[in-house]
PDB file of C-alpha atoms and ligand atoms in Angstrom:
ATOM      1  CA  MET A   1     -18.622 -22.098   2.039  1.00  0.00           C
ATOM      2  CA  LYS A   2     -22.342 -21.695   2.419  1.00  0.00           C
ATOM      3  CA  LEU A   3     -22.317 -21.881   6.135  1.00  0.00           C
ATOM      4  CA  LEU A   4     -20.134 -18.712   6.337  1.00  0.00           C
ATOM      5  CA  GLU A   5     -22.057 -16.944   3.580  1.00  0.00           C
ATOM      6  CA  ASP A   6     -25.285 -17.519   5.411  1.00  0.00           C
ATOM      7  CA  ARG A   7     -23.779 -16.302   8.602  1.00  0.00           C
ATOM      8  CA  ILE A   8     -22.493 -13.134   6.983  1.00  0.00           C
ATOM      9  CA  LEU A   9     -25.949 -12.431   5.493  1.00  0.00           C
ATOM     10  CA  ARG A  10     -27.596 -13.068   8.853  1.00  0.00           C
ATOM     11  CA  ASP A  11     -25.086 -11.227  11.240  1.00  0.00           C
ATOM     12  CA  GLY A  12     -22.710  -9.207   9.094  1.00  0.00           C
ATOM     13  CA  MET A  13     -23.072  -5.405   8.999  1.00  0.00           C
ATOM     14  CA  THR A  14     -21.621  -3.031   6.498  1.00  0.00           C
ATOM     15  CA  ALA A  15     -19.706  -0.228   8.238  1.00  0.00           C
ATOM     16  CA  GLY A  16     -18.831   2.447   5.664  1.00  0.00           C
ATOM     17  CA  PRO A  17     -17.628   1.913   2.060  1.00  0.00           C
ATOM     18  CA  GLY A  18     -16.017  -1.525   1.635  1.00  0.00           C
ATOM     19  CA  VAL A  19     -15.892  -2.550   5.338  1.00  0.00           C
ATOM     20  CA  LEU A  20     -17.770  -5.412   6.756  1.00  0.00           C
ATOM     21  CA  LYS A  21     -18.325  -5.951  10.511  1.00  0.00           C
ATOM     22  CA  VAL A  22     -18.631  -9.514  11.770  1.00  0.00           C
ATOM     23  CA  ASP A  23     -18.113  -8.621  15.427  1.00  0.00           C
ATOM     24  CA  SER A  24     -20.849 -10.807  16.737  1.00  0.00           C
ATOM     25  CA  PHE A  25     -19.188 -14.065  15.718  1.00  0.00           C
ATOM     26  CA  LEU A  26     -15.624 -13.499  14.548  1.00  0.00           C
ATOM     27  CA  ASN A  27     -13.985 -10.158  15.351  1.00  0.00           C
ATOM     28  CA  HIS A  28     -15.259  -9.310  18.907  1.00  0.00           C
ATOM     29  CA  GLN A  29     -17.455 -11.970  20.320  1.00  0.00           C
ATOM     30  CA  ILE A  30     -16.334 -15.316  18.963  1.00  0.00           C
ATOM     31  CA  ASP A  31     -18.685 -18.202  18.149  1.00  0.00           C
ATOM     32  CA  VAL A  32     -16.107 -20.948  18.892  1.00  0.00           C
ATOM     33  CA  ALA A  33     -18.162 -23.851  17.569  1.00  0.00           C
ATOM     34  CA  PHE A  34     -18.774 -21.988  14.299  1.00  0.00           C
ATOM     35  CA  LEU A  35     -15.084 -20.991  14.114  1.00  0.00           C
ATOM     36  CA  ASP A  36     -14.194 -24.569  14.527  1.00  0.00           C
ATOM     37  CA  LYS A  37     -16.172 -25.451  11.442  1.00  0.00           C
ATOM     38  CA  LEU A  38     -14.206 -22.808   9.422  1.00  0.00           C
ATOM     39  CA  GLY A  39     -11.007 -24.255  10.768  1.00  0.00           C
ATOM     40  CA  GLU A  40     -12.071 -27.755   9.738  1.00  0.00           C
ATOM     41  CA  GLU A  41     -12.684 -26.426   6.190  1.00  0.00           C
ATOM     42  CA  LEU A  42      -9.369 -24.672   5.941  1.00  0.00           C
ATOM     43  CA  ALA A  43      -7.624 -27.842   7.270  1.00  0.00           C
ATOM     44  CA  ARG A  44      -9.436 -29.894   4.533  1.00  0.00           C
ATOM     45  CA  LEU A  45      -8.483 -27.438   1.803  1.00  0.00           C
ATOM     46  CA  PHE A  46      -4.758 -27.559   2.857  1.00  0.00           C
ATOM     47  CA  SER A  47      -4.533 -31.144   4.022  1.00  0.00           C
ATOM     48  CA  ASP A  48      -2.032 -31.977   1.248  1.00  0.00           C
ATOM     49  CA  SER A  49      -0.082 -28.670   1.476  1.00  0.00           C
ATOM     50  CA  GLY A  50       2.838 -30.028   3.599  1.00  0.00           C
ATOM     51  CA  ALA A  51       2.546 -27.135   6.035  1.00  0.00           C
ATOM     52  CA  THR A  52       4.682 -27.388   9.097  1.00  0.00           C
ATOM     53  CA  LYS A  53       3.466 -24.170  10.748  1.00  0.00           C
ATOM     54  CA  ILE A  54       0.571 -21.688  10.526  1.00  0.00           C
ATOM     55  CA  LEU A  55       1.374 -17.993  10.445  1.00  0.00           C
ATOM     56  CA  THR A  56      -1.163 -15.289  11.121  1.00  0.00           C
ATOM     57  CA  VAL A  57      -1.313 -11.656  12.462  1.00  0.00           C
ATOM     58  CA  GLU A  58      -2.674 -10.308  15.770  1.00  0.00           C
ATOM     59  CA  ALA A  59      -5.366  -9.996  16.758  1.00  0.00           C
ATOM     60  CA  SER A  60      -8.240 -11.214  14.747  1.00  0.00           C
ATOM     61  CA  GLY A  61      -6.375 -13.858  12.795  1.00  0.00           C
ATOM     62  CA  ILE A  62      -5.331 -15.777  15.807  1.00  0.00           C
ATOM     63  CA  ALA A  63      -8.593 -17.566  16.687  1.00  0.00           C
ATOM     64  CA  LEU A  64      -9.157 -18.777  13.072  1.00  0.00           C
ATOM     65  CA  ALA A  65      -5.550 -19.854  12.806  1.00  0.00           C
ATOM     66  CA  CYS A  66      -5.886 -21.930  16.088  1.00  0.00           C
ATOM     67  CA  ALA A  67      -9.124 -23.556  14.798  1.00  0.00           C
ATOM     68  CA  ALA A  68      -7.286 -24.825  11.701  1.00  0.00           C
ATOM     69  CA  ALA A  69      -4.158 -25.592  13.604  1.00  0.00           C
ATOM     70  CA  ARG A  70      -6.034 -27.855  15.990  1.00  0.00           C
ATOM     71  CA  VAL A  71      -7.226 -30.058  13.159  1.00  0.00           C
ATOM     72  CA  MET A  72      -3.852 -29.925  11.282  1.00  0.00           C
ATOM     73  CA  LYS A  73      -1.928 -30.477  14.556  1.00  0.00           C
ATOM     74  CA  LEU A  74       0.380 -27.605  13.721  1.00  0.00           C
ATOM     75  CA  PRO A  75       1.789 -24.774  15.809  1.00  0.00           C
ATOM     76  CA  VAL A  76       0.556 -21.210  15.283  1.00  0.00           C
ATOM     77  CA  VAL A  77       2.897 -18.218  15.124  1.00  0.00           C
ATOM     78  CA  PHE A  78       1.264 -14.785  15.075  1.00  0.00           C
ATOM     79  CA  ALA A  79       2.942 -11.633  13.837  1.00  0.00           C
ATOM     80  CA  LYS A  80       2.836  -8.657  16.269  1.00  0.00           C
ATOM     81  CA  LYS A  81       1.919  -5.091  15.504  1.00  0.00           C
ATOM     82  CA  GLY A  82       4.191  -2.422  16.776  1.00  0.00           C
ATOM     83  CA  ASN A  83       6.372   0.427  15.649  1.00  0.00           C
ATOM     84  CA  ARG A  84      10.055   0.998  14.715  1.00  0.00           C
ATOM     85  CA  ARG A  85      10.928   2.441  18.097  1.00  0.00           C
ATOM     86  CA  ASN A  86      10.911  -0.737  20.037  1.00  0.00           C
ATOM     87  CA  VAL A  87      12.173  -3.175  17.378  1.00  0.00           C
ATOM     88  CA  GLY A  88      15.297  -5.260  17.979  1.00  0.00           C
ATOM     89  CA  ALA A  89      17.617  -7.251  15.795  1.00  0.00           C
ATOM     90  CA  ASP A  90      15.991 -10.492  17.089  1.00  0.00           C
ATOM     91  CA  VAL A  91      12.862 -10.129  14.768  1.00  0.00           C
ATOM     92  CA  PHE A  92      11.948 -10.245  11.135  1.00  0.00           C
ATOM     93  CA  ALA A  93      10.035  -7.068  10.368  1.00  0.00           C
ATOM     94  CA  ALA A  94       7.921  -5.601   7.599  1.00  0.00           C
ATOM     95  CA  ASP A  95       6.065  -2.292   7.245  1.00  0.00           C
ATOM     96  CA  CYS A  96       2.285  -2.552   6.781  1.00  0.00           C
ATOM     97  CA  ARG A  97      -0.639  -0.217   6.135  1.00  0.00           C
ATOM     98  CA  SER A  98      -3.716  -1.074   8.268  1.00  0.00           C
ATOM     99  CA  PHE A  99      -6.890  -1.365   6.285  1.00  0.00           C
ATOM    100  CA  THR A 100      -9.157  -0.731   9.169  1.00  0.00           C
ATOM    101  CA  HIS A 101      -7.158   2.122  10.855  1.00  0.00           C
ATOM    102  CA  GLY A 102      -5.561   3.718   7.772  1.00  0.00           C
ATOM    103  CA  THR A 103      -2.200   4.008   9.667  1.00  0.00           C
ATOM    104  CA  ASP A 104       1.121   2.373   9.192  1.00  0.00           C
ATOM    105  CA  TYR A 105       2.606  -0.076  11.605  1.00  0.00           C
ATOM    106  CA  LEU A 106       5.512  -2.502  11.843  1.00  0.00           C
ATOM    107  CA  MET A 107       4.752  -6.237  11.667  1.00  0.00           C
ATOM    108  CA  THR A 108       7.323  -8.447  13.501  1.00  0.00           C
ATOM    109  CA  VAL A 109       7.941 -12.129  14.193  1.00  0.00           C
ATOM    110  CA  SER A 110      10.645 -13.366  16.481  1.00  0.00           C
ATOM    111  CA  ARG A 111      13.571 -15.085  14.711  1.00  0.00           C
ATOM    112  CA  SER A 112      13.052 -17.928  17.239  1.00  0.00           C
ATOM    113  CA  TYR A 113       9.758 -19.032  15.513  1.00  0.00           C
ATOM    114  CA  LEU A 114      10.352 -18.902  11.789  1.00  0.00           C
ATOM    115  CA  SER A 115      13.244 -20.453   9.874  1.00  0.00           C
ATOM    116  CA  SER A 116      14.274 -21.706   6.450  1.00  0.00           C
ATOM    117  CA  GLY A 117      13.194 -25.128   7.520  1.00  0.00           C
ATOM    118  CA  ASP A 118       9.534 -24.082   7.765  1.00  0.00           C
ATOM    119  CA  THR A 119       6.717 -24.501   5.253  1.00  0.00           C
ATOM    120  CA  ILE A 120       4.151 -21.886   6.083  1.00  0.00           C
ATOM    121  CA  LEU A 121       0.415 -21.843   5.677  1.00  0.00           C
ATOM    122  CA  ILE A 122      -0.716 -18.209   6.209  1.00  0.00           C
ATOM    123  CA  ILE A 123      -4.209 -17.660   7.601  1.00  0.00           C
ATOM    124  CA  ASP A 124      -6.171 -14.491   8.213  1.00  0.00           C
ATOM    125  CA  ASP A 125      -9.766 -13.412   8.832  1.00  0.00           C
ATOM    126  CA  PHE A 126     -10.039 -10.870   5.973  1.00  0.00           C
ATOM    127  CA  LEU A 127      -8.410 -10.255   2.748  1.00  0.00           C
ATOM    128  CA  ALA A 128      -8.916  -6.678   1.334  1.00  0.00           C
ATOM    129  CA  ASP A 129      -6.092  -4.839  -0.460  1.00  0.00           C
ATOM    130  CA  GLY A 130      -3.572  -7.483   0.503  1.00  0.00           C
ATOM    131  CA  ASN A 131      -1.242  -5.316   2.599  1.00  0.00           C
ATOM    132  CA  ALA A 132      -1.243  -7.528   5.644  1.00  0.00           C
ATOM    133  CA  MET A 133      -0.535 -10.556   3.395  1.00  0.00           C
ATOM    134  CA  ARG A 134       2.323  -8.726   1.586  1.00  0.00           C
ATOM    135  CA  ALA A 135       3.925  -7.975   4.957  1.00  0.00           C
ATOM    136  CA  LEU A 136       3.475 -11.578   6.090  1.00  0.00           C
ATOM    137  CA  LEU A 137       5.075 -12.770   2.828  1.00  0.00           C
ATOM    138  CA  THR A 138       7.952 -10.329   3.250  1.00  0.00           C
ATOM    139  CA  ILE A 139       8.602 -11.828   6.689  1.00  0.00           C
ATOM    140  CA  THR A 140       8.488 -15.380   5.459  1.00  0.00           C
ATOM    141  CA  LYS A 141      10.868 -14.516   2.648  1.00  0.00           C
ATOM    142  CA  GLU A 142      13.236 -12.790   5.095  1.00  0.00           C
ATOM    143  CA  ALA A 143      13.187 -16.039   7.146  1.00  0.00           C
ATOM    144  CA  GLY A 144      13.818 -18.158   4.083  1.00  0.00           C
ATOM    145  CA  ALA A 145      10.690 -20.141   4.744  1.00  0.00           C
ATOM    146  CA  ALA A 146       8.480 -21.632   1.945  1.00  0.00           C
ATOM    147  CA  VAL A 147       4.803 -20.599   1.725  1.00  0.00           C
ATOM    148  CA  CYS A 148       2.521 -23.510   0.766  1.00  0.00           C
ATOM    149  CA  GLY A 149      -0.801 -21.679   0.913  1.00  0.00           C
ATOM    150  CA  ILE A 150      -2.993 -18.783   2.038  1.00  0.00           C
ATOM    151  CA  GLY A 151      -6.289 -19.382   3.792  1.00  0.00           C
ATOM    152  CA  ILE A 152      -8.726 -16.601   4.295  1.00  0.00           C
ATOM    153  CA  ALA A 153     -12.191 -16.618   5.849  1.00  0.00           C
ATOM    154  CA  ILE A 154     -13.661 -13.518   4.133  1.00  0.00           C
ATOM    155  CA  GLU A 155     -12.088 -12.189   0.859  1.00  0.00           C
ATOM    156  CA  LYS A 156     -13.477  -8.948  -0.546  1.00  0.00           C
ATOM    157  CA  GLY A 157     -13.072  -9.661  -4.184  1.00  0.00           C
ATOM    158  CA  PHE A 158     -13.649  -6.060  -5.237  1.00  0.00           C
ATOM    159  CA  GLN A 159     -10.462  -4.988  -3.409  1.00  0.00           C
ATOM    160  CA  GLY A 160      -7.183  -5.962  -5.005  1.00  0.00           C
ATOM    161  CA  GLY A 161      -5.603  -8.442  -2.598  1.00  0.00           C
ATOM    162  CA  GLY A 162      -6.950 -11.699  -4.058  1.00  0.00           C
ATOM    163  CA  ALA A 163      -6.177 -10.796  -7.685  1.00  0.00           C
ATOM    164  CA  TYR A 164      -2.624  -9.882  -6.690  1.00  0.00           C
ATOM    165  CA  LEU A 165      -1.934 -13.017  -4.737  1.00  0.00           C
ATOM    166  CA  ARG A 166      -3.470 -15.333  -7.430  1.00  0.00           C
ATOM    167  CA  GLY A 167      -1.445 -13.508 -10.045  1.00  0.00           C
ATOM    168  CA  GLU A 168       1.704 -14.207  -8.016  1.00  0.00           C
ATOM    169  CA  GLY A 169       0.790 -17.931  -8.130  1.00  0.00           C
ATOM    170  CA  TYR A 170      -0.046 -18.372  -4.427  1.00  0.00           C
ATOM    171  CA  ARG A 171      -2.451 -21.177  -3.559  1.00  0.00           C
ATOM    172  CA  LEU A 172      -5.151 -18.855  -2.122  1.00  0.00           C
ATOM    173  CA  ARG A 173      -8.375 -20.338  -0.760  1.00  0.00           C
ATOM    174  CA  SER A 174     -11.140 -18.039   0.691  1.00  0.00           C
ATOM    175  CA  LEU A 175     -14.115 -19.522   2.483  1.00  0.00           C
ATOM    176  CA  ALA A 176     -16.325 -16.666   1.279  1.00  0.00           C
ATOM    177  CA  VAL A 177     -15.605 -14.176  -1.469  1.00  0.00           C
ATOM    178  CA  ILE A 178     -17.736 -10.958  -1.425  1.00  0.00           C
ATOM    179  CA  GLU A 179     -18.151  -9.645  -4.956  1.00  0.00           C
ATOM    180  CA  SER A 180     -19.878  -6.420  -3.983  1.00  0.00           C
ATOM    181  CA  MET A 181     -21.477  -4.844  -0.924  1.00  0.00           C
ATOM    182  CA  ASN A 182     -23.119  -1.652  -2.180  1.00  0.00           C
ATOM    183  CA  ASP A 183     -25.760  -0.042   0.020  1.00  0.00           C
ATOM    184  CA  GLY A 184     -25.509  -2.916   2.523  1.00  0.00           C
ATOM    185  CA  ASN A 185     -26.434  -5.458  -0.185  1.00  0.00           C
ATOM    186  CA  ILE A 186     -23.880  -8.206   0.053  1.00  0.00           C
ATOM    187  CA  VAL A 187     -23.315 -10.310  -3.086  1.00  0.00           C
ATOM    188  CA  PHE A 188     -21.024 -13.366  -3.153  1.00  0.00           C
ATOM    189  CA  GLY A 189     -18.836 -14.521  -6.005  1.00  0.00           C
ATOM    190  CA  ARG A 190     -17.153 -17.825  -6.633  1.00  0.00           C
ATOM    191  CA  GLU A 191     -15.121 -18.999  -3.666  1.00  0.00           C
ATOM    192  CA  ASN A 192     -11.957 -19.721  -5.595  1.00  0.00           C
ATOM    193  CA  PRO A 193     -12.014 -17.858  -8.920  1.00  0.00           C
TER     194      PRO A 193
HETATM  195  P1  5GP B 201      -5.634  -5.881   3.774  1.00  0.00           P
HETATM  196  O1  5GP B 201      -4.280  -5.757   4.394  1.00  0.00           O
HETATM  197  O2  5GP B 201      -5.779  -7.097   2.904  1.00  0.00           O
HETATM  198  O3  5GP B 201      -6.033  -4.651   3.056  1.00  0.00           O
HETATM  199  O4  5GP B 201      -6.648  -6.020   4.978  1.00  0.00           O
HETATM  200  C1  5GP B 201      -6.643  -7.172   5.690  1.00  0.00           C
HETATM  201  C2  5GP B 201      -6.624  -6.894   7.163  1.00  0.00           C
HETATM  202  O5  5GP B 201      -7.459  -5.750   7.543  1.00  0.00           O
HETATM  203  C3  5GP B 201      -7.186  -8.059   7.931  1.00  0.00           C
HETATM  204  O6  5GP B 201      -6.123  -8.515   8.824  1.00  0.00           O
HETATM  205  C4  5GP B 201      -8.387  -7.554   8.714  1.00  0.00           C
HETATM  206  O7  5GP B 201      -8.030  -7.579  10.052  1.00  0.00           O
HETATM  207  C5  5GP B 201      -8.628  -6.147   8.236  1.00  0.00           C
HETATM  208  N1  5GP B 201      -9.749  -5.980   7.439  1.00  0.00           N
HETATM  209  C6  5GP B 201      -9.794  -5.626   6.111  1.00  0.00           C
HETATM  210  N2  5GP B 201     -11.046  -5.540   5.683  1.00  0.00           N
HETATM  211  C7  5GP B 201     -11.836  -5.656   6.726  1.00  0.00           C
HETATM  212  C8  5GP B 201     -13.245  -5.641   6.866  1.00  0.00           C
HETATM  213  O8  5GP B 201     -14.058  -5.338   5.952  1.00  0.00           O
HETATM  214  N3  5GP B 201     -13.751  -5.886   8.101  1.00  0.00           N
HETATM  215  C9  5GP B 201     -12.913  -6.174   9.158  1.00  0.00           C
HETATM  216  N4  5GP B 201     -13.526  -6.433  10.286  1.00  0.00           N
HETATM  217  N5  5GP B 201     -11.588  -6.261   9.037  1.00  0.00           N
HETATM  218  C10 5GP B 201     -11.047  -5.976   7.746  1.00  0.00           C
END
């Protein structure tokens, strides 16, 4: 999506090896009108998916998921991040390694909001190694829900998540795919290889 690529080139900042900061429009301050356009594009890409619910993970996936959900007229459920100490039997849970913090956490979703009757579209802001997505997929599997697609704003194609998910046969659509970002030089690849 050229609009997103242009915005990344204009406002994105590399922050260490393999990390992109888009805090000025997506991850800290949010450009809501811009985000609505990303949501509209995700809604268009998954218009025939049969989704009954959108699943994302706190915190930065929520705004994008809501932008798509508004157009698709679907509810959004977001997974919470916590630890094993305070987890009850009333949740679906999966361990996850945080890309940005390098620590492990427990991802949970209440059993009240996911069930075998759901067809889930998973949405997140970034796809890197795919650990967050693996945890979300574990949770949907535990719930017995079907997954009809995965929508991402920014996929970093040089990290392994996209290749893994496509290899597993998931309908993965990324609005921008970064092929490389060496020395702050961002190069985009094909959106949906
Ligand atoms: P993964 O689990 O695929 O390795 O990483 C995806 C998660 O880590 C996303 O939910 C996102 O919040 C965060 N993330 C991964 N890479 C980046 C990045 O380059 N920049 C930012 N801001 N977040 C990232």
